mmCIF file of C-alpha atoms in Angstrom:
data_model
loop_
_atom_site.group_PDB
_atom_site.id
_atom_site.type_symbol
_atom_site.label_atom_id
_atom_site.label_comp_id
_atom_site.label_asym_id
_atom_site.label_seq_id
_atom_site.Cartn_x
_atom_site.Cartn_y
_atom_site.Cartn_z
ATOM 1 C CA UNK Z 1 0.000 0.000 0.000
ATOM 2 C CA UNK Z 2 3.072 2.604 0.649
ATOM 3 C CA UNK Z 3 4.578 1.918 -2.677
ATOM 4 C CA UNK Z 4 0.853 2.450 -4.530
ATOM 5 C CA UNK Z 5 0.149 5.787 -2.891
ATOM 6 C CA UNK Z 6 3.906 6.691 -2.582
ATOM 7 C CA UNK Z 7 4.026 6.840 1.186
ATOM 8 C CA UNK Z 8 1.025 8.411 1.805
ATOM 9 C CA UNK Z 9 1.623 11.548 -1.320
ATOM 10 C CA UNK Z 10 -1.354 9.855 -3.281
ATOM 11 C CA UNK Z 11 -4.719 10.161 -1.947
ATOM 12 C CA UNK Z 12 -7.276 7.636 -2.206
ATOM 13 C CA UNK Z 13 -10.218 8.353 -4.877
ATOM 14 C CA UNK Z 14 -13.423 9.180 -2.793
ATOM 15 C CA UNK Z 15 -16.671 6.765 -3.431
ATOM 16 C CA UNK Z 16 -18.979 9.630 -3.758
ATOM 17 C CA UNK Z 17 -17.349 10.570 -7.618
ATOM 18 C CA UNK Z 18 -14.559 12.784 -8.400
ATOM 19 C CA UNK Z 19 -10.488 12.383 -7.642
ATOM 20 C CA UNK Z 20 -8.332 14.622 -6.035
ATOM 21 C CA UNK Z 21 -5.967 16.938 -8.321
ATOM 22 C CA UNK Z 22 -2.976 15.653 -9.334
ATOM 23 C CA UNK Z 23 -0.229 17.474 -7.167
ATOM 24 C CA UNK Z 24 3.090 18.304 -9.475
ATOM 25 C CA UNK Z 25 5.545 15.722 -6.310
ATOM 26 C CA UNK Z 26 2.838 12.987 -7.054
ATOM 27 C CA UNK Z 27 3.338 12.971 -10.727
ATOM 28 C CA UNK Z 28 6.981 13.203 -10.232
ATOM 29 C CA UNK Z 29 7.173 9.991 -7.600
ATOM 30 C CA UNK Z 30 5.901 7.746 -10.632
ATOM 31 C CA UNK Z 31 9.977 8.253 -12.050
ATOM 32 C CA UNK Z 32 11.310 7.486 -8.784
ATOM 33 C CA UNK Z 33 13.987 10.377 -9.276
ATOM 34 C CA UNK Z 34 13.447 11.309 -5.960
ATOM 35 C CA UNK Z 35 15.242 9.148 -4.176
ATOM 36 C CA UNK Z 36 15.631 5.634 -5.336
ATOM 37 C CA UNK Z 37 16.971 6.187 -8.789
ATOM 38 C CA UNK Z 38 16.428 3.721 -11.709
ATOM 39 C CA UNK Z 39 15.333 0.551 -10.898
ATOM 40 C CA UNK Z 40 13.364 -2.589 -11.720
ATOM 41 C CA UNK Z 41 9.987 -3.287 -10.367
ATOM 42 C CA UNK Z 42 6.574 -2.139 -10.286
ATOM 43 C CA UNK Z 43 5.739 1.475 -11.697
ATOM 44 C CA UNK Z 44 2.694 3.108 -10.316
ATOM 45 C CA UNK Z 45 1.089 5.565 -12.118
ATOM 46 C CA UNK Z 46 -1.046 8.364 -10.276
ATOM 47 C CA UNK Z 47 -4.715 7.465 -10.537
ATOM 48 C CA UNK Z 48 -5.620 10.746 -12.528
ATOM 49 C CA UNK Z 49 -3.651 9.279 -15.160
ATOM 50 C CA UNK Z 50 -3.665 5.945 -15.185
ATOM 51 C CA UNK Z 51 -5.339 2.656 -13.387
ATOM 52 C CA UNK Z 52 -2.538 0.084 -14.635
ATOM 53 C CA UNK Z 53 0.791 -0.490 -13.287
ATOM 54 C CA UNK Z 54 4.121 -1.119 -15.086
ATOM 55 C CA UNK Z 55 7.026 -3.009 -15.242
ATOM 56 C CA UNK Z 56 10.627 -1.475 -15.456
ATOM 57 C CA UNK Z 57 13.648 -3.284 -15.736
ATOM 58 C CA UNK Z 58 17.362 -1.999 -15.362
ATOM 59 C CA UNK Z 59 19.559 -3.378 -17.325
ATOM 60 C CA UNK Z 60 23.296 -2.843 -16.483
ATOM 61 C CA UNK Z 61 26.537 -3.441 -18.240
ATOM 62 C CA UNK Z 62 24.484 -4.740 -21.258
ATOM 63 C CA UNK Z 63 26.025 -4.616 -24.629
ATOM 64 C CA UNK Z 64 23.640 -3.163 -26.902
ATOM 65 C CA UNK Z 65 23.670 -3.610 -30.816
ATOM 66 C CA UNK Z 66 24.036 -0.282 -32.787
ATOM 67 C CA UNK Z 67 23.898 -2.006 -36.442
ATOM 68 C CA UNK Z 68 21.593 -5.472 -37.336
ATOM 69 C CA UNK Z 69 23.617 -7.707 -40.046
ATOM 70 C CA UNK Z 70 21.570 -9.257 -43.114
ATOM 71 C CA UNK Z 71 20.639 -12.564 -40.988
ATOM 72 C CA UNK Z 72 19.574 -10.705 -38.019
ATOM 73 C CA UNK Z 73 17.249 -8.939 -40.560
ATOM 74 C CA UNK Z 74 16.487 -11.815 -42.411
ATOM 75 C CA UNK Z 75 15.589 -13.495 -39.019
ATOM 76 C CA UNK Z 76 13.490 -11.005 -38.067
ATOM 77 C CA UNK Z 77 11.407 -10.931 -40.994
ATOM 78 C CA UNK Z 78 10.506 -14.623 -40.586
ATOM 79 C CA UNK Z 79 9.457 -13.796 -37.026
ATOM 80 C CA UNK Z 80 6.976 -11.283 -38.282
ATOM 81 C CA UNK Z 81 4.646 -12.885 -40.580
ATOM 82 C CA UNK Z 82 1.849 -9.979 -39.730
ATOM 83 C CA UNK Z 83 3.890 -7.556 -41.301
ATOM 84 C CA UNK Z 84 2.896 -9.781 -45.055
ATOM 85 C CA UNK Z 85 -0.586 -9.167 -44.304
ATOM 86 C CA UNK Z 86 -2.827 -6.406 -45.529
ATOM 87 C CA UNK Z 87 -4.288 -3.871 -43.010
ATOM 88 C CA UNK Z 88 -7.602 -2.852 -43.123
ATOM 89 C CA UNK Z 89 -6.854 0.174 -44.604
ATOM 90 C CA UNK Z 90 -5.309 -1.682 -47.586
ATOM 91 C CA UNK Z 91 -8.785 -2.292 -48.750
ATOM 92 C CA UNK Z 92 -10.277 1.010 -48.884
ATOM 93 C CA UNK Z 93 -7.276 3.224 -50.683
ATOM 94 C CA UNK Z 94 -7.659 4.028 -53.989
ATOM 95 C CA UNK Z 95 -7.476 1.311 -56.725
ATOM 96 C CA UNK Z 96 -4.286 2.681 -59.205
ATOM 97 C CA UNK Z 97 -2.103 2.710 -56.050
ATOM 98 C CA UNK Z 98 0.072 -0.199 -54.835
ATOM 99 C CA UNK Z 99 -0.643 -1.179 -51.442
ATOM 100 C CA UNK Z 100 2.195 0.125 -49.078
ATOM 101 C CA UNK Z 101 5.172 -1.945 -48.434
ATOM 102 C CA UNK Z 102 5.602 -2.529 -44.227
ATOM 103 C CA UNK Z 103 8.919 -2.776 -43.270
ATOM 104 C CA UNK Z 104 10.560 -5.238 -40.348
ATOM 105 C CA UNK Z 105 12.070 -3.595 -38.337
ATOM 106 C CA UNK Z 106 15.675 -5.191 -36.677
ATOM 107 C CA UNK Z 107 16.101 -5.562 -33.320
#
């Protein structure tokens, strides 16, 4: 219950309608900048803006690809067969047109 209403800053919703304003250090306690930092776990979100929690992971020391070869590509693109599929709006644009081309994008 501390971490949801971030040691007491977040007020509970009345049950008679209505929610408190949203106070500038409650929307700020949602980053944690404050005084924990970065960090993994749960992220609550004020209730004026949100009623769903996230997850945050910190990854350290993690080597992170700038460029994706041809076979990552190519790997890719067989793990995204919706991207060969026509959207919806594919079937309402204008007849002389080609449909457009969706791209994979590397990871």
């Amino acid at each position: 219950l501390s971490a949801a209403t971030y040691d007491g800053i977040s007020q509970p919703a009345p049950f008679n309608g209505g929610m408190p304003e949203l106070e500038e250090d409650e929307y700020f306690a949602q980053f944690r900048a404050d005084k924990e930092g970065p960090s993994s776990g749960i992220v609550y979100t004020p209730q004026q803006l949100s009623d769903h929690v996230a997850v945050s992971l910190l990854l350290r020391q993690v080597p992170v690809a700038t460029t994706a070869n041809s076979q990552q590509r190519s790997q890719t693109q067989r793990c995204q067969p919706h991207l060969k599929s026509k959207r919806i709006t594919d079937f309402f644009g204008r007849k002389d047109l080609p449909p457009l081309k969706r791209q994979a994008v590397a990871v």
